[in-house]
Structure formats: C-alpha cells, structure tokens
Amino acid sequence: SGLQMNVQMRAMNVDAWRSLSSHIAGNEQKGSADSASDGAGIAQYIDPDRMSAQANELTVLDKKLENVVVGAYRQKNSWQANIDSNQVSGHISWDHSGSGLGKVTARLTQLVVPESVAADVSEILEGKNEATSIPALDVVADHFELFNKKLGRLELQAENARSAQGREWQIRQLTLQNPDAELKASGRWITSGIASGITSGIASATVGGTPGTSADAGNLTQLSYALNILDAGKLLERLGSPNLLRAGKGKMEGDITWKGLPFALDIPTLSGKLSLSVGAGQFLKVEPGAAKLLGVLSLQALPRLLKLDFHDVFSEGFAFDSITAQANIKQGVLYTDSLKMRGVSATVLMEGSADIAKETQNLRVVVIPDFNVGTASVVYALAVNPVIGLGTFLAQLFLKNPVMKVLTFQYQVTGTWKDPNVSKFDGKLPQAGQDGNK
C-alpha cells in the first residue's frame, strides 16, 4: 500500500494536486461499493505518502516558492517536510486533521517574503473573509526578511478560535529580534458580524461617530506592542530610512486598531495610543523633505525659514538627551500635547496634530534655550514629566521663573511634511492636541 514519488519539474502545484485527490475521493464515496472494493480506491494512487521533489517553482497553501528541493512524508493527517528554497529553508510540519487549514509548525533557518510578491499576498488575503482561511501557526525563523527588510529572528504563534464574540485569528505572540531592537506584540483579527460592532464602538468613542458607520465591517485587527529600542538610528536604517538619526535608546509601546487584515495596516482607519521615551541621540542633517515627519521633529526648518539665532542648535542636527511623548491616534491622525525634546542647548516642546495618511501637520513648537544652570534645572525638572501637557508646562515654568516668558520662542508649523511652513505662533492653534488626550 502507499505511493512514493520522486519528481523533477519546472513547476509543481501541491494545492491543485490535493484538490484533485479530494475530488476523486469524494466521487468514490458517492459511487457504488464495487467502485471502492479494493479499500482506498483510485485515490491511493494519486495521493502520495512520501515525496521528494525538485522544482523551479512550487505552489503550496497559495504561496509560491522558487528553486525548491523538498523531501516530505505523510503520517495519517499530517505532513513532515525538510525544505530548501530561495524563500524558506528548514523543517515544516502541517497537521490538517482539524477544521480549516489545520496547523503549520516551522523551525526555519530563513524565511524570506520578497517585495515582488507583495501584491500576490494581498490579493490572496483580500479574497478570504474567514479567519479559518489561514492555518494556525507556530513559526520560528532565525533570519526573517520582509519586502527586502532584514528584520532578524521571528517567533510567531497564532491560532483560530471561536468565542462568544465570533470567529477570531488570535496572534498570541509575535516577536522580532535584531541587534537594533526587539518587538513583542499580541493581538487578534476578528471577522464576521462582531467586527462591525467593535469598529462602530471605536468610531463612536474616538471620533464621535455613530454605530453602523463602519466602512469594512468584515475585518478588524487589534494589536498591543512594546518596542525595545537599542539603537534608533540603525533601526531606521534597517527599515529603509538611513542617515536620519544617530544612536537613541529607549522604548515605544501602545495599542492600535484598524479596519482590515492583520498584514495590511490601514492608515485612514488607524486608531490607538502610543508612548515614546528615547534618550541620547542626534537628528542628522538631511535635505528638506527627505525625512518627512522626522525632518519636522529635527527642526531644521526653523533656521532655514525664519533666520533665527538657533543655527548651531538645529541646522546641523539637533542633539538630544531625551525625547518623551504621549499621543493618541484617531482615524489616521496623531494628536499630542506632551512631546518634549531635551537637548544640551535647548528644550523643545510640541503639541498639535499630524495627519499620517495626508502627511500634513498643524503643530505648536516651543523652543526654550538653556542660558544658565539655574534655568536649565527648572526646565529639566518639568520636562522629565512625560504626562504634563504643554500648556501646564509653560504655566508652571513661567510661575517659577517669570523671566523665562521673555526668553521662550513659539512657532506654528503647518503644511506638508515634505515642505513645512513655519511662522510665529499667534495663539490660534486649534485645540486638537488637548482633545487627543481626553
């Protein structure tokens, strides 16, 4: 009994093979007893127990692998395989005894998702509307690369679950670790009717919306994360944005929610909270517009547009001892009233909003030069408080040292991230920053 195959092909589609086998087996069960008198019938001759294959292109679970060498064998309802290809190398087991697509366990030396297949992955996922369309996963990859970005070691545990709320694909653990940072996250992808109620509730709570206005009631993704940053500059370089920042060590954490699939962040519906604390770094000098929002934070536009007396502080890249921020995100717009950057020569504070999708901002920027040790100590004592808002900060500062009001410079930054407009602040900035923290 059993079938063993050894094949060498240009292209091989495992999914189509399984579909054909299931179709024939199903037809046999519907036929007469004589047609299956030999036990397993004809299905045993097309559904192998062992297989070794070499293929230029192999398709399995809707994914295409290139230059594949694989050896696999079946035990009841599970497959065990050792595989080497351009995208995946290591050991994989697939247990499909349960409902849906079962569970995939993988221990890999490398896992590469090239940018060339980004559209294919999106089309595959967009065509599914059930969490059960993705198998449960237990994946460890020593070297994980996503869209040409080398992200380091990956650990992912996720599974399908049915709760009182509906069908969920639960991301129990997502860990990415490299020399520059470590990300730990967990969350869930909710499908079917329950997503409509949750998204409507989020819209009502965050932007004053009313239930029933969800644009994508079928999918909702929620994620809680903590990013431990060892070198912010090198992390940005790893993510494709080099020469923007030097050093910087700290942490960013928060909770975010968006309408859609877990592998496709939807900025216009993004909502949540974040907290940032980074120390000892420097913004690097870049061409205007190259760094986008990070360029706005570096304040290189101030001396360029206003001819201020801060040339030595900002034009060559603002060096900071610490950056702290508390922010809310509502429908793709980030709000804050407590962003503080503490530098050697000045303390910078910001409040206002930034539209992530449109890449625009409306910010109030306050620059407080450190003229002497006494002034610096007062400013520093207030700046280290991550919760206190800008308005409260200035009120307390001017109360403790009235002279500081004369020495404080305030500006308004509007326009696009690429070409920000800077002007003297006239006190008419909308109260979006305060509203964002209610």
Short mmCIF file of N, CA and C in Angstrom, two decimals, residues 207 267-272 327-336 352-358 360 432 436:
data_model
loop_
_atom_site.label_atom_id
_atom_site.label_comp_id
_atom_site.label_asym_id
_atom_site.label_seq_id
_atom_site.Cartn_x
_atom_site.Cartn_y
_atom_site.Cartn_z
N VAL A 207 -14.03 59.32 17.67
CA VAL A 207 -14.26 60.46 16.80
C VAL A 207 -15.70 60.95 16.83
N ILE A 267 -4.02 53.00 7.24
CA ILE A 267 -3.78 54.26 7.92
C ILE A 267 -5.05 55.08 8.15
N PRO A 268 -5.95 55.23 7.16
CA PRO A 268 -7.13 56.08 7.38
C PRO A 268 -8.03 55.62 8.52
N THR A 269 -8.00 54.33 8.88
CA THR A 269 -8.84 53.85 9.98
C THR A 269 -8.03 53.53 11.23
N LEU A 270 -6.76 53.88 11.24
CA LEU A 270 -5.88 53.56 12.37
C LEU A 270 -6.24 54.40 13.58
N SER A 271 -6.41 53.74 14.73
CA SER A 271 -6.70 54.43 15.98
C SER A 271 -5.94 53.74 17.11
N GLY A 272 -5.67 54.49 18.20
CA GLY A 272 -4.98 53.88 19.32
C GLY A 272 -4.19 54.88 20.12
N ALA A 327 0.77 60.16 22.93
CA ALA A 327 -0.05 60.56 21.79
C ALA A 327 -1.22 59.61 21.60
N ASN A 328 -2.26 60.13 20.99
CA ASN A 328 -3.42 59.36 20.57
C ASN A 328 -3.50 59.39 19.05
N ILE A 329 -4.03 58.33 18.47
CA ILE A 329 -4.26 58.28 17.03
C ILE A 329 -5.75 58.05 16.80
N LYS A 330 -6.36 58.90 15.98
CA LYS A 330 -7.78 58.77 15.67
C LYS A 330 -7.96 58.85 14.16
N GLN A 331 -8.43 57.75 13.58
CA GLN A 331 -8.70 57.72 12.15
C GLN A 331 -7.51 58.24 11.33
N GLY A 332 -6.31 57.79 11.70
CA GLY A 332 -5.11 58.13 10.94
C GLY A 332 -4.47 59.46 11.28
N VAL A 333 -5.01 60.19 12.27
CA VAL A 333 -4.44 61.47 12.67
C VAL A 333 -3.87 61.34 14.08
N LEU A 334 -2.62 61.73 14.25
CA LEU A 334 -1.93 61.63 15.54
C LEU A 334 -2.04 62.95 16.28
N TYR A 335 -2.43 62.89 17.55
CA TYR A 335 -2.58 64.07 18.39
C TYR A 335 -1.68 63.95 19.62
N THR A 336 -1.05 65.07 20.00
CA THR A 336 -0.25 65.07 21.21
C THR A 336 -0.25 66.47 21.83
N GLY A 352 -0.17 69.45 19.11
CA GLY A 352 -0.90 69.61 17.86
C GLY A 352 -1.20 68.27 17.23
N SER A 353 -1.31 68.26 15.91
CA SER A 353 -1.72 67.05 15.20
C SER A 353 -0.89 66.85 13.95
N ALA A 354 -0.82 65.58 13.53
CA ALA A 354 -0.15 65.20 12.29
C ALA A 354 -1.02 64.17 11.59
N ASP A 355 -1.40 64.44 10.35
CA ASP A 355 -2.20 63.51 9.56
C ASP A 355 -1.25 62.54 8.86
N ILE A 356 -1.24 61.29 9.32
CA ILE A 356 -0.26 60.32 8.81
C ILE A 356 -0.55 59.97 7.36
N ALA A 357 -1.81 59.87 6.98
CA ALA A 357 -2.16 59.50 5.62
C ALA A 357 -1.86 60.64 4.64
N LYS A 358 -2.21 61.87 4.99
CA LYS A 358 -2.01 63.01 4.10
C LYS A 358 -0.62 63.62 4.23
N THR A 360 0.57 65.71 6.57
CA THR A 360 0.50 67.13 6.90
C THR A 360 0.52 67.28 8.42
N ALA A 432 -6.69 70.64 19.04
CA ALA A 432 -6.66 69.22 18.72
C ALA A 432 -5.75 68.47 19.66
N GLY A 436 -7.02 65.31 21.87
CA GLY A 436 -6.50 64.00 21.60
C GLY A 436 -6.17 63.20 22.83
#
